[in-house]
Amino acid sequence: WKKLYLAHHWPVTVCKMTANDCQDPPEYWTIHGLWPDKGEECNRTWHFNVTEIKDLMSDMRHYWPDVLHSSLNRTQFWKHEWEKHGTCAATLEILNSQKKYFGKALELYKHVDLNSCLLKAGIKPSSSYYQMTTIKEVLTRFYGVTPKIQCLPPEEGEKAQTIGQIEFCFTKGLQLRNCTALKGEPEPLQADMKFGTEELSVCSDSLPTYYPAEV
């Protein structure tokens, strides 16, 4: 693999996509995962062991909660992320254990600090719509790189898309880089955001964009 995606998702949109037991989703962007651009369960024998990340637990619960299942002691989501993506990322020495993988993802999340970037730019959950180009410009200006932004397409009879996920890309040296593919690079696998029949896709620049405050 060539690059890592740090995917943030907007809990309210995640809850909107599913009829699961979403209760009071956090009102800040949380981590969906840290994904190598290629890879799918690279080492099936390397099972998730929650005791390896017990020191990270309070941060994990806060910044990387299982939005769909509100009980705190659920580790299913982390297990899925580790087995599907972490075991692939582990070919990199700085990510080659569960503690390093989850710890580094938390570190990158805090470093990017997406929540305060959007707030500083006055982009906050609201019942009025944003232009996708405005959101992109803000992020590109702030970070100096182009992230990948995914939305829930408009439902029947709606005119607006709903913002759901913002992914930042990093080199293997963990430097921010553009998410657009460089020459000769494969296009990334589509994210595994499928809930029921709805799924996220790259946002359209021409549709009004909804950044919902509540489910």
Short mmCIF file of C-alpha atoms in Angstrom, two decimals:
data_model
loop_
_atom_site.label_atom_id
_atom_site.label_comp_id
_atom_site.label_asym_id
_atom_site.label_seq_id
_atom_site.Cartn_x
_atom_site.Cartn_y
_atom_site.Cartn_z
CA TRP A 1 0.00 0.00 0.00
CA LYS A 2 1.02 3.60 -0.63
CA LYS A 3 -0.94 5.82 1.70
CA LEU A 4 -3.11 5.85 4.80
CA TYR A 5 -6.57 7.33 5.15
CA LEU A 6 -7.57 8.72 8.50
CA ALA A 7 -11.36 8.63 8.21
CA HIS A 8 -13.51 10.83 10.44
CA HIS A 9 -17.23 10.30 10.39
CA TRP A 10 -20.05 12.55 11.49
CA PRO A 11 -22.01 10.53 14.07
CA VAL A 12 -25.37 12.16 13.32
CA THR A 13 -25.13 11.13 9.66
CA VAL A 14 -23.99 7.62 10.60
CA CYS A 15 -27.11 7.33 12.76
CA LYS A 16 -29.27 8.70 9.99
CA MET A 17 -28.03 5.87 7.76
CA THR A 18 -29.20 3.10 9.98
CA ALA A 19 -32.03 2.16 12.27
CA ASN A 20 -29.61 0.86 14.89
CA ASP A 21 -29.58 1.71 18.58
CA CYS A 22 -27.92 5.08 18.06
CA GLN A 23 -28.52 7.07 21.21
CA ASP A 24 -27.32 10.64 21.56
CA PRO A 25 -24.56 10.46 18.94
CA PRO A 26 -21.53 12.63 19.84
CA GLU A 27 -21.71 16.13 18.41
CA TYR A 28 -18.15 16.10 17.17
CA TRP A 29 -16.32 14.24 14.41
CA THR A 30 -15.12 10.85 15.58
CA ILE A 31 -12.69 8.33 14.11
CA HIS A 32 -14.00 5.75 11.68
CA GLY A 33 -10.62 4.20 11.02
CA LEU A 34 -7.04 4.39 9.80
CA TRP A 35 -6.92 2.58 6.49
CA PRO A 36 -4.09 1.64 4.14
CA ASP A 37 -5.28 2.35 0.59
CA LYS A 38 -5.08 -1.35 -0.23
CA GLY A 39 -5.70 -4.20 2.07
CA GLU A 40 -8.38 -6.31 3.55
CA GLU A 41 -7.71 -8.57 6.52
CA CYS A 42 -4.03 -8.99 5.79
CA ASN A 43 -3.31 -11.33 8.65
CA ARG A 44 -6.36 -13.29 9.63
CA THR A 45 -4.56 -15.07 12.45
CA TRP A 46 -3.71 -11.85 14.29
CA HIS A 47 -6.77 -11.41 16.47
CA PHE A 48 -7.85 -8.31 18.28
CA ASN A 49 -7.03 -8.25 21.97
CA VAL A 50 -8.58 -5.39 23.89
CA THR A 51 -6.14 -5.70 26.82
CA GLU A 52 -3.37 -4.43 24.54
CA ILE A 53 -5.07 -1.06 24.30
CA LYS A 54 -6.32 -0.73 27.87
CA ASP A 55 -4.13 2.39 28.42
CA LEU A 56 -5.87 4.05 25.48
CA MET A 57 -9.36 3.17 26.63
CA SER A 58 -10.66 6.57 27.74
CA ASP A 59 -9.44 8.20 24.50
CA MET A 60 -10.80 5.33 22.43
CA ARG A 61 -14.25 5.67 23.97
CA HIS A 62 -14.26 9.40 23.45
CA TYR A 63 -12.68 9.80 20.00
CA TRP A 64 -13.34 6.40 18.43
CA PRO A 65 -16.71 5.32 19.81
CA ASP A 66 -18.90 2.71 18.22
CA VAL A 67 -21.53 5.22 17.17
CA LEU A 68 -24.05 2.57 16.17
CA HIS A 69 -24.03 0.69 19.44
CA SER A 70 -24.21 2.97 22.38
CA SER A 71 -23.11 0.64 25.18
CA LEU A 72 -19.61 1.63 26.27
CA ASN A 73 -18.01 -1.76 26.67
CA ARG A 74 -18.52 -2.79 23.05
CA THR A 75 -15.27 -3.49 21.27
CA GLN A 76 -16.75 -5.00 18.10
CA PHE A 77 -16.06 -1.91 16.01
CA TRP A 78 -12.38 -1.76 17.02
CA LYS A 79 -12.00 -5.49 16.43
CA HIS A 80 -13.39 -5.03 12.90
CA GLU A 81 -11.08 -2.08 12.18
CA TRP A 82 -8.03 -3.93 13.48
CA GLU A 83 -8.67 -7.17 11.62
CA LYS A 84 -9.61 -5.51 8.36
CA HIS A 85 -7.21 -2.54 8.26
CA GLY A 86 -4.83 -2.66 11.23
CA THR A 87 -3.33 -6.00 10.29
CA CYS A 88 -2.47 -4.47 6.89
CA ALA A 89 -1.10 -1.21 8.29
CA ALA A 90 1.13 -3.27 10.60
CA THR A 91 3.67 -3.80 7.81
CA LEU A 92 4.86 -0.35 8.89
CA GLU A 93 7.07 -0.47 11.98
CA ILE A 94 5.38 2.51 13.64
CA LEU A 95 2.03 0.68 13.38
CA ASN A 96 3.12 -2.89 13.99
CA SER A 97 1.15 -3.63 17.15
CA GLN A 98 -2.41 -3.00 18.26
CA LYS A 99 -1.27 -0.42 20.76
CA LYS A 100 0.81 1.42 18.14
CA TYR A 101 -1.92 1.27 15.50
CA PHE A 102 -4.72 2.62 17.69
CA GLY A 103 -2.40 4.99 19.56
CA LYS A 104 -1.06 6.50 16.33
CA ALA A 105 -4.57 6.90 14.89
CA LEU A 106 -5.59 8.82 18.03
CA GLU A 107 -2.45 10.95 17.73
CA LEU A 108 -3.14 11.80 14.08
CA TYR A 109 -6.76 12.59 14.90
CA LYS A 110 -5.70 15.06 17.60
CA HIS A 111 -3.05 16.52 15.31
CA VAL A 112 -5.54 17.10 12.47
CA ASP A 113 -8.08 18.52 14.95
CA LEU A 114 -10.83 18.66 12.35
CA ASN A 115 -13.50 19.78 14.82
CA SER A 116 -11.78 23.02 15.70
CA CYS A 117 -10.76 23.73 12.10
CA LEU A 118 -14.40 23.65 10.98
CA LEU A 119 -15.58 25.69 13.96
CA LYS A 120 -12.92 28.35 13.38
CA ALA A 121 -14.18 28.67 9.82
CA GLY A 122 -17.75 29.04 11.08
CA ILE A 123 -18.82 25.70 9.59
CA LYS A 124 -21.04 24.08 12.15
CA PRO A 125 -24.05 21.81 12.18
CA SER A 126 -27.02 23.79 11.02
CA SER A 127 -30.42 23.52 9.41
CA SER A 128 -29.31 25.68 6.48
CA TYR A 129 -27.18 24.30 3.67
CA TYR A 130 -23.52 24.76 2.83
CA GLN A 131 -21.82 24.71 -0.53
CA MET A 132 -19.47 21.74 -0.80
CA THR A 133 -16.89 23.96 -2.54
CA THR A 134 -16.83 26.22 0.54
CA ILE A 135 -16.13 23.30 2.87
CA LYS A 136 -13.42 21.97 0.54
CA GLU A 137 -11.74 25.37 0.24
CA VAL A 138 -11.66 25.81 4.00
CA LEU A 139 -10.07 22.40 4.55
CA THR A 140 -7.58 22.74 1.71
CA ARG A 141 -6.52 26.19 2.85
CA PHE A 142 -6.17 25.09 6.46
CA TYR A 143 -4.29 21.83 5.87
CA GLY A 144 -2.57 22.55 2.57
CA VAL A 145 -3.82 19.24 1.14
CA THR A 146 -7.03 18.00 -0.44
CA PRO A 147 -9.02 15.62 1.75
CA LYS A 148 -11.67 13.22 0.49
CA ILE A 149 -15.21 14.13 1.52
CA GLN A 150 -18.08 11.66 1.40
CA CYS A 151 -21.79 12.34 1.58
CA LEU A 152 -25.07 10.56 1.77
CA PRO A 153 -26.79 11.29 -1.58
CA PRO A 154 -30.15 13.10 -1.42
CA GLU A 155 -33.10 10.90 -0.53
CA GLU A 156 -36.14 10.74 -2.75
CA GLY A 157 -37.61 14.22 -2.97
CA GLU A 158 -34.70 15.89 -1.16
CA LYS A 159 -32.36 18.27 -2.91
CA ALA A 160 -29.40 18.22 -0.54
CA GLN A 161 -26.66 15.69 0.15
CA THR A 162 -25.64 15.06 3.79
CA ILE A 163 -22.00 15.25 4.81
CA GLY A 164 -20.90 11.98 6.42
CA GLN A 165 -17.17 11.40 6.26
CA ILE A 166 -13.95 13.38 5.85
CA GLU A 167 -10.76 11.48 5.14
CA PHE A 168 -7.24 12.84 5.38
CA CYS A 169 -4.41 11.06 3.65
CA PHE A 170 -0.93 10.44 5.02
CA THR A 171 2.27 9.14 3.50
CA LYS A 172 4.00 6.14 5.05
CA GLY A 173 6.08 8.70 6.91
CA LEU A 174 2.80 10.01 8.38
CA GLN A 175 2.98 13.36 6.59
CA LEU A 176 -0.27 14.83 5.29
CA ARG A 177 -0.66 14.47 1.53
CA ASN A 178 -3.42 14.94 -1.04
CA CYS A 179 -6.00 12.18 -1.19
CA THR A 180 -6.21 12.37 -4.97
CA ALA A 181 -4.25 9.58 -6.61
CA LEU A 182 -0.78 10.48 -7.84
CA LYS A 183 0.35 9.29 -11.27
CA GLY A 184 0.67 5.53 -11.33
CA GLU A 185 -1.20 5.01 -8.08
CA PRO A 186 -4.27 2.85 -7.96
CA GLU A 187 -7.49 4.61 -7.06
CA PRO A 188 -8.37 3.78 -3.46
CA LEU A 189 -10.82 1.10 -2.50
CA GLN A 190 -14.18 2.56 -1.68
CA ALA A 191 -14.78 2.94 2.02
CA ASP A 192 -16.71 0.25 3.82
CA MET A 193 -19.54 2.54 4.82
CA LYS A 194 -22.63 0.53 4.04
CA PHE A 195 -25.51 0.56 6.46
CA GLY A 196 -28.60 -1.15 5.23
CA THR A 197 -29.15 0.08 1.71
CA GLU A 198 -27.62 3.49 2.15
CA GLU A 199 -24.01 4.26 1.57
CA LEU A 200 -21.68 7.20 1.33
CA SER A 201 -20.11 8.33 -1.90
CA VAL A 202 -17.83 11.19 -2.86
CA CYS A 203 -19.76 14.44 -2.39
CA SER A 204 -20.99 16.36 -5.39
CA ASP A 205 -19.70 19.93 -5.75
CA SER A 206 -22.97 21.07 -7.23
CA LEU A 207 -25.46 19.89 -4.61
CA PRO A 208 -26.32 21.88 -1.48
CA THR A 209 -24.81 20.15 1.54
CA TYR A 210 -26.53 19.47 4.83
CA TYR A 211 -24.43 19.22 8.02
CA PRO A 212 -27.06 17.93 10.44
CA ALA A 213 -27.15 18.79 14.12
CA GLU A 214 -29.49 15.99 15.15
CA VAL A 215 -30.72 12.69 13.84
#
